[in-house]
Amino acid sequence: MPVESGNSAAARQVKQKRKSHSLSIRRTNSTEQDRPGMQRDMLEGQDSKLPMALRSNLMDLFGQIEREFENLYIENLDLRREIDSLNERLAGEGQTVDGGDLSKGALKTKASHSTSQLSQKLKTTYKASTSKIVSSFKATTSRAVCQLVKEYVGHRDGIWDLAVTRVQPLVLGTASADHCSMLWSIETGKCLLKYAGHAGSVNSIKFHPTEQMALTASGDQTAHIWRYMVQLPLPQPPADISASLDDDVDFSDKDEADGEADGPNECPTIRIATTTLKSHQGVVIAADWLVGGKQVVTASWDRAANLYDVETSELVHALTGHDQELTHCCTHPTQRLVVTSSRDTTFRLWDFRDPSIHSVNVFQGHTDTVTSAVFTVGDNVVSGSDDRTVKVWDLKNMRSPIATIRTDSAVNRISVSANQRIIALPHDNRQVRLFDMSGVRLARLPRSNRQGHRRMVCCSAWNEENQACNLFTCGFDRQAIGWNINIPALLQEK
C-alpha cells in the first residue's frame, strides 16, 4: 500500500481545514431525491465542530433557498418567452418594442408618440398579472417635475393626517399624535392656531366646505367640531431648495435632535370644542363632512361608522357590518355617498341619496387591510391597502377594478387631485409616488439626506387653489411638507 509523504499529508490537512471553513451552495443536475444523500456526503466529508443535526438543518435551509432561486429563474424564462412572443406578434403588424431584455429590469420606451401608445398596450396586456417582476417593467414616457417648497415643523409627535381649508383664507391643517391639531400658513410655514381640546391622539382633520369650521377625530373616542379664525402673515421670499427628481440618494434612519426642541412660536390655542360627538366605544380613526356640511360621518375601531347631525349632535345612523376595525372614511364631493375601509380587507359604499333607502355594497378587492378609500370628482373610487396595491374602481361597475397599481411597500392614506386626476401614494418606506388613473407611474417625490420624509409617510392631500404649493404630505417624522408638482401637458392628455 502506498504511503503519503509528510509534505503531501500536511497539504491535505490544510486543504480540509479550508474546506471546513467555507460553506458554499452548488448547483447540480441531480433530482430532489438525490439531494439529501449528497448533502449528507458533503457533511461527512467536512471537518466541522457543529453538531450533525444543526449542520443537516442548515443544508436543508440552503436547499430551500436554492429551490426558490430556481423557481424565480424558471418564471423569468417564462416571462422572457411571453415578451418574445408579443414582440413577434407586434413585429408582424409592422411595429416593434424595445424591451425584451429582462436583465435591464424595465421596458424602455422611445420618444415618439406611437411607441408610447404601444408601450401602454404592453402594460395593459400584463396588467392582470400578479407578478412583481412584470409590474417592475412599467416605465413612464415622461417625468413630472416635483419640487419641495415648504416644511411645517412644530408638532411633538408624528402627524397622522392633514387637509387644506376649502374657503378663504387657505391654510393647512395637521392632526398629530401629540393630542393637538395645528393650522399653518401655507406660504410662510408659521403656525397660526392650535387646537388642544382632545385627550388623545388626533387621527384625522377635515374642513367644512363653506364655513371656517374643522372636524377632528381622536383616540379619546370622540370627534370634535370647532370654529377657527386666523389672519395670514405676510409671505416671505422663497428659499432656493429645488431638487432633481432623479436624486436617489438614501440614508439610514436616525433620531433628529431638533425633534426635542420646543414647538412653534407662540400662537393662539383653542381648548373647547363647539360640538362633541360621543357615540363610539373605541378610537375614532377618521371623520368627514357630507356634502352640504350639515352631517358628518365618523369611523371607529369599534367596527362601526356613525352618521351625525351637526346642529343637534344626534346620531342619525350607525353603519355596521365590518368584521374588524375601521381605518378610514370618505364622502363624495357632490353626492350623499360614503365609503368606509377596514382591516377586514374590504371597503363598503353607503348610499344616502334616497332618504327612505340606505343601501350598502361590499367590495373585496384586497388581501390585506384597506388603509383608505377615496372618491374622485368623477365616478371613481380609489382604494389603497397594506397588500401593497392601489386599485381604481368605476362606481357604475365595481365588480372588478379598472386599474391596479402594484408597489413595493404598504400604502397609507391616499389622495386624488380633482383637476389633474393624479393619485398620490404615501408609503411605509418613506416614499411618495404619483400615478395617473390608468395606473401609469408619473413620478416619485425626491427624498435624500437633505429633504423629504425621514419616517413613514402617513397621508397626502392636494391643494388645487395654490399652484406654488399644490401637494402636501405628512409623516411620523413630525413634519408636513408642501410640494410643487408640475405635470407635463403630454401626461395630462393621457
Short mmCIF file of N, CA and C in Angstrom, two decimals, residues 290-354:
data_model
loop_
_atom_site.label_atom_id
_atom_site.label_comp_id
_atom_site.label_asym_id
_atom_site.label_seq_id
_atom_site.Cartn_x
_atom_site.Cartn_y
_atom_site.Cartn_z
N LEU A 290 -70.32 65.37 5.14
CA LEU A 290 -71.11 65.06 3.97
C LEU A 290 -71.32 66.33 3.16
N VAL A 291 -71.67 66.16 1.87
CA VAL A 291 -71.88 67.30 1.00
C VAL A 291 -72.94 68.23 1.62
N GLY A 292 -72.65 69.51 1.63
CA GLY A 292 -73.52 70.49 2.27
C GLY A 292 -73.07 70.86 3.67
N GLY A 293 -72.36 69.98 4.37
CA GLY A 293 -71.82 70.30 5.68
C GLY A 293 -72.80 70.22 6.82
N LYS A 294 -74.00 69.63 6.61
CA LYS A 294 -74.98 69.55 7.70
C LYS A 294 -74.87 68.23 8.47
N GLN A 295 -74.16 67.28 7.92
CA GLN A 295 -73.95 66.00 8.59
C GLN A 295 -72.49 65.60 8.48
N VAL A 296 -72.04 64.78 9.44
CA VAL A 296 -70.67 64.25 9.41
C VAL A 296 -70.73 62.75 9.64
N VAL A 297 -69.70 62.06 9.14
CA VAL A 297 -69.58 60.63 9.35
C VAL A 297 -68.25 60.36 10.05
N THR A 298 -68.27 59.44 10.99
CA THR A 298 -67.06 59.09 11.73
C THR A 298 -66.82 57.58 11.60
N ALA A 299 -65.55 57.18 11.63
CA ALA A 299 -65.16 55.77 11.55
C ALA A 299 -64.35 55.41 12.78
N SER A 300 -64.61 54.24 13.35
CA SER A 300 -64.01 53.91 14.64
C SER A 300 -63.46 52.49 14.65
N TRP A 301 -62.62 52.25 15.65
CA TRP A 301 -62.13 50.91 15.89
C TRP A 301 -63.19 50.00 16.51
N ASP A 302 -64.35 50.53 16.85
CA ASP A 302 -65.43 49.68 17.35
C ASP A 302 -66.19 49.00 16.22
N ARG A 303 -65.63 49.05 15.00
CA ARG A 303 -66.13 48.37 13.80
C ARG A 303 -67.38 49.04 13.22
N ALA A 304 -67.67 50.25 13.63
CA ALA A 304 -68.86 50.94 13.13
C ALA A 304 -68.49 52.33 12.65
N ALA A 305 -69.31 52.83 11.73
CA ALA A 305 -69.24 54.23 11.32
C ALA A 305 -70.56 54.88 11.70
N ASN A 306 -70.50 56.11 12.21
CA ASN A 306 -71.69 56.80 12.67
C ASN A 306 -71.95 58.04 11.84
N LEU A 307 -73.22 58.28 11.56
CA LEU A 307 -73.64 59.48 10.84
C LEU A 307 -74.35 60.40 11.83
N TYR A 308 -73.87 61.64 11.96
CA TYR A 308 -74.38 62.59 12.94
C TYR A 308 -75.00 63.80 12.25
N ASP A 309 -75.96 64.40 12.93
CA ASP A 309 -76.47 65.71 12.55
C ASP A 309 -75.63 66.77 13.26
N VAL A 310 -75.07 67.71 12.51
CA VAL A 310 -74.15 68.68 13.08
C VAL A 310 -74.86 69.63 14.04
N GLU A 311 -76.05 70.07 13.69
CA GLU A 311 -76.73 71.07 14.50
C GLU A 311 -77.19 70.52 15.85
N THR A 312 -77.69 69.29 15.87
CA THR A 312 -78.21 68.71 17.12
C THR A 312 -77.23 67.75 17.79
N SER A 313 -76.16 67.35 17.12
CA SER A 313 -75.17 66.39 17.62
C SER A 313 -75.76 65.00 17.83
N GLU A 314 -76.93 64.74 17.28
CA GLU A 314 -77.59 63.46 17.46
C GLU A 314 -77.10 62.43 16.43
N LEU A 315 -77.10 61.17 16.87
CA LEU A 315 -76.72 60.08 15.99
C LEU A 315 -77.88 59.78 15.05
N VAL A 316 -77.64 59.87 13.75
CA VAL A 316 -78.68 59.63 12.75
C VAL A 316 -78.69 58.17 12.32
N HIS A 317 -77.53 57.61 12.01
CA HIS A 317 -77.42 56.21 11.59
C HIS A 317 -76.13 55.63 12.13
N ALA A 318 -76.19 54.36 12.53
CA ALA A 318 -74.99 53.59 12.86
C ALA A 318 -74.74 52.62 11.72
N LEU A 319 -73.61 52.78 11.05
CA LEU A 319 -73.28 51.98 9.87
C LEU A 319 -72.44 50.79 10.32
N THR A 320 -73.08 49.65 10.47
CA THR A 320 -72.40 48.45 10.97
C THR A 320 -72.31 47.41 9.87
N GLY A 321 -71.40 46.46 10.05
CA GLY A 321 -71.23 45.38 9.09
C GLY A 321 -69.79 44.96 8.91
N HIS A 322 -68.85 45.86 9.14
CA HIS A 322 -67.44 45.47 9.03
C HIS A 322 -67.09 44.47 10.13
N ASP A 323 -66.21 43.53 9.80
CA ASP A 323 -65.82 42.48 10.74
C ASP A 323 -64.66 42.88 11.64
N GLN A 324 -63.92 43.91 11.25
CA GLN A 324 -62.79 44.36 12.07
C GLN A 324 -62.76 45.89 12.12
N GLU A 325 -61.73 46.42 12.76
CA GLU A 325 -61.64 47.85 12.98
C GLU A 325 -61.66 48.63 11.67
N LEU A 326 -62.31 49.78 11.68
CA LEU A 326 -62.29 50.67 10.53
C LEU A 326 -60.99 51.46 10.50
N THR A 327 -60.56 51.81 9.31
CA THR A 327 -59.30 52.54 9.15
C THR A 327 -59.48 53.93 8.56
N HIS A 328 -60.61 54.15 7.85
CA HIS A 328 -60.78 55.43 7.17
C HIS A 328 -62.23 55.56 6.71
N CYS A 329 -62.65 56.80 6.47
CA CYS A 329 -63.94 57.06 5.85
C CYS A 329 -63.79 58.29 4.96
N CYS A 330 -64.60 58.35 3.92
CA CYS A 330 -64.52 59.46 2.97
C CYS A 330 -65.90 59.69 2.38
N THR A 331 -66.23 60.94 2.08
CA THR A 331 -67.52 61.28 1.49
C THR A 331 -67.33 61.78 0.07
N HIS A 332 -68.36 61.60 -0.75
CA HIS A 332 -68.32 62.06 -2.14
C HIS A 332 -68.43 63.58 -2.17
N PRO A 333 -67.71 64.26 -3.05
CA PRO A 333 -67.72 65.73 -3.07
C PRO A 333 -69.05 66.34 -3.49
N THR A 334 -69.88 65.62 -4.25
CA THR A 334 -71.13 66.21 -4.75
C THR A 334 -72.36 65.37 -4.47
N GLN A 335 -72.22 64.15 -3.97
CA GLN A 335 -73.38 63.29 -3.72
C GLN A 335 -73.32 62.73 -2.31
N ARG A 336 -74.49 62.27 -1.82
CA ARG A 336 -74.56 61.73 -0.46
C ARG A 336 -74.13 60.26 -0.47
N LEU A 337 -72.83 60.07 -0.69
CA LEU A 337 -72.22 58.75 -0.70
C LEU A 337 -71.08 58.74 0.30
N VAL A 338 -70.92 57.61 0.98
CA VAL A 338 -69.85 57.44 1.97
C VAL A 338 -69.15 56.12 1.69
N VAL A 339 -67.83 56.12 1.77
CA VAL A 339 -67.07 54.88 1.65
C VAL A 339 -66.25 54.70 2.92
N THR A 340 -66.30 53.49 3.48
CA THR A 340 -65.53 53.16 4.69
C THR A 340 -64.61 52.00 4.39
N SER A 341 -63.41 52.03 4.95
CA SER A 341 -62.43 50.96 4.76
C SER A 341 -62.11 50.33 6.10
N SER A 342 -61.61 49.10 6.06
CA SER A 342 -61.45 48.34 7.30
C SER A 342 -60.27 47.39 7.21
N ARG A 343 -59.90 46.90 8.38
CA ARG A 343 -58.87 45.87 8.47
C ARG A 343 -59.37 44.50 8.00
N ASP A 344 -60.68 44.37 7.75
CA ASP A 344 -61.21 43.10 7.29
C ASP A 344 -60.99 42.88 5.80
N THR A 345 -60.12 43.68 5.17
CA THR A 345 -59.71 43.62 3.76
C THR A 345 -60.80 44.10 2.80
N THR A 346 -61.87 44.70 3.29
CA THR A 346 -62.94 45.19 2.43
C THR A 346 -63.13 46.69 2.61
N PHE A 347 -63.83 47.29 1.66
CA PHE A 347 -64.37 48.62 1.86
C PHE A 347 -65.83 48.62 1.42
N ARG A 348 -66.62 49.49 2.05
CA ARG A 348 -68.06 49.49 1.82
C ARG A 348 -68.52 50.84 1.31
N LEU A 349 -69.47 50.80 0.39
CA LEU A 349 -70.06 52.00 -0.18
C LEU A 349 -71.48 52.15 0.37
N TRP A 350 -71.72 53.26 1.09
CA TRP A 350 -73.02 53.55 1.70
C TRP A 350 -73.70 54.66 0.90
N ASP A 351 -74.95 54.41 0.53
CA ASP A 351 -75.69 55.34 -0.34
C ASP A 351 -76.83 55.97 0.45
N PHE A 352 -76.76 57.30 0.64
CA PHE A 352 -77.80 58.04 1.36
C PHE A 352 -78.55 59.00 0.44
N ARG A 353 -78.49 58.76 -0.87
CA ARG A 353 -79.15 59.68 -1.79
C ARG A 353 -80.66 59.58 -1.70
N ASP A 354 -81.19 58.41 -1.44
CA ASP A 354 -82.62 58.23 -1.23
C ASP A 354 -82.89 58.19 0.27
#
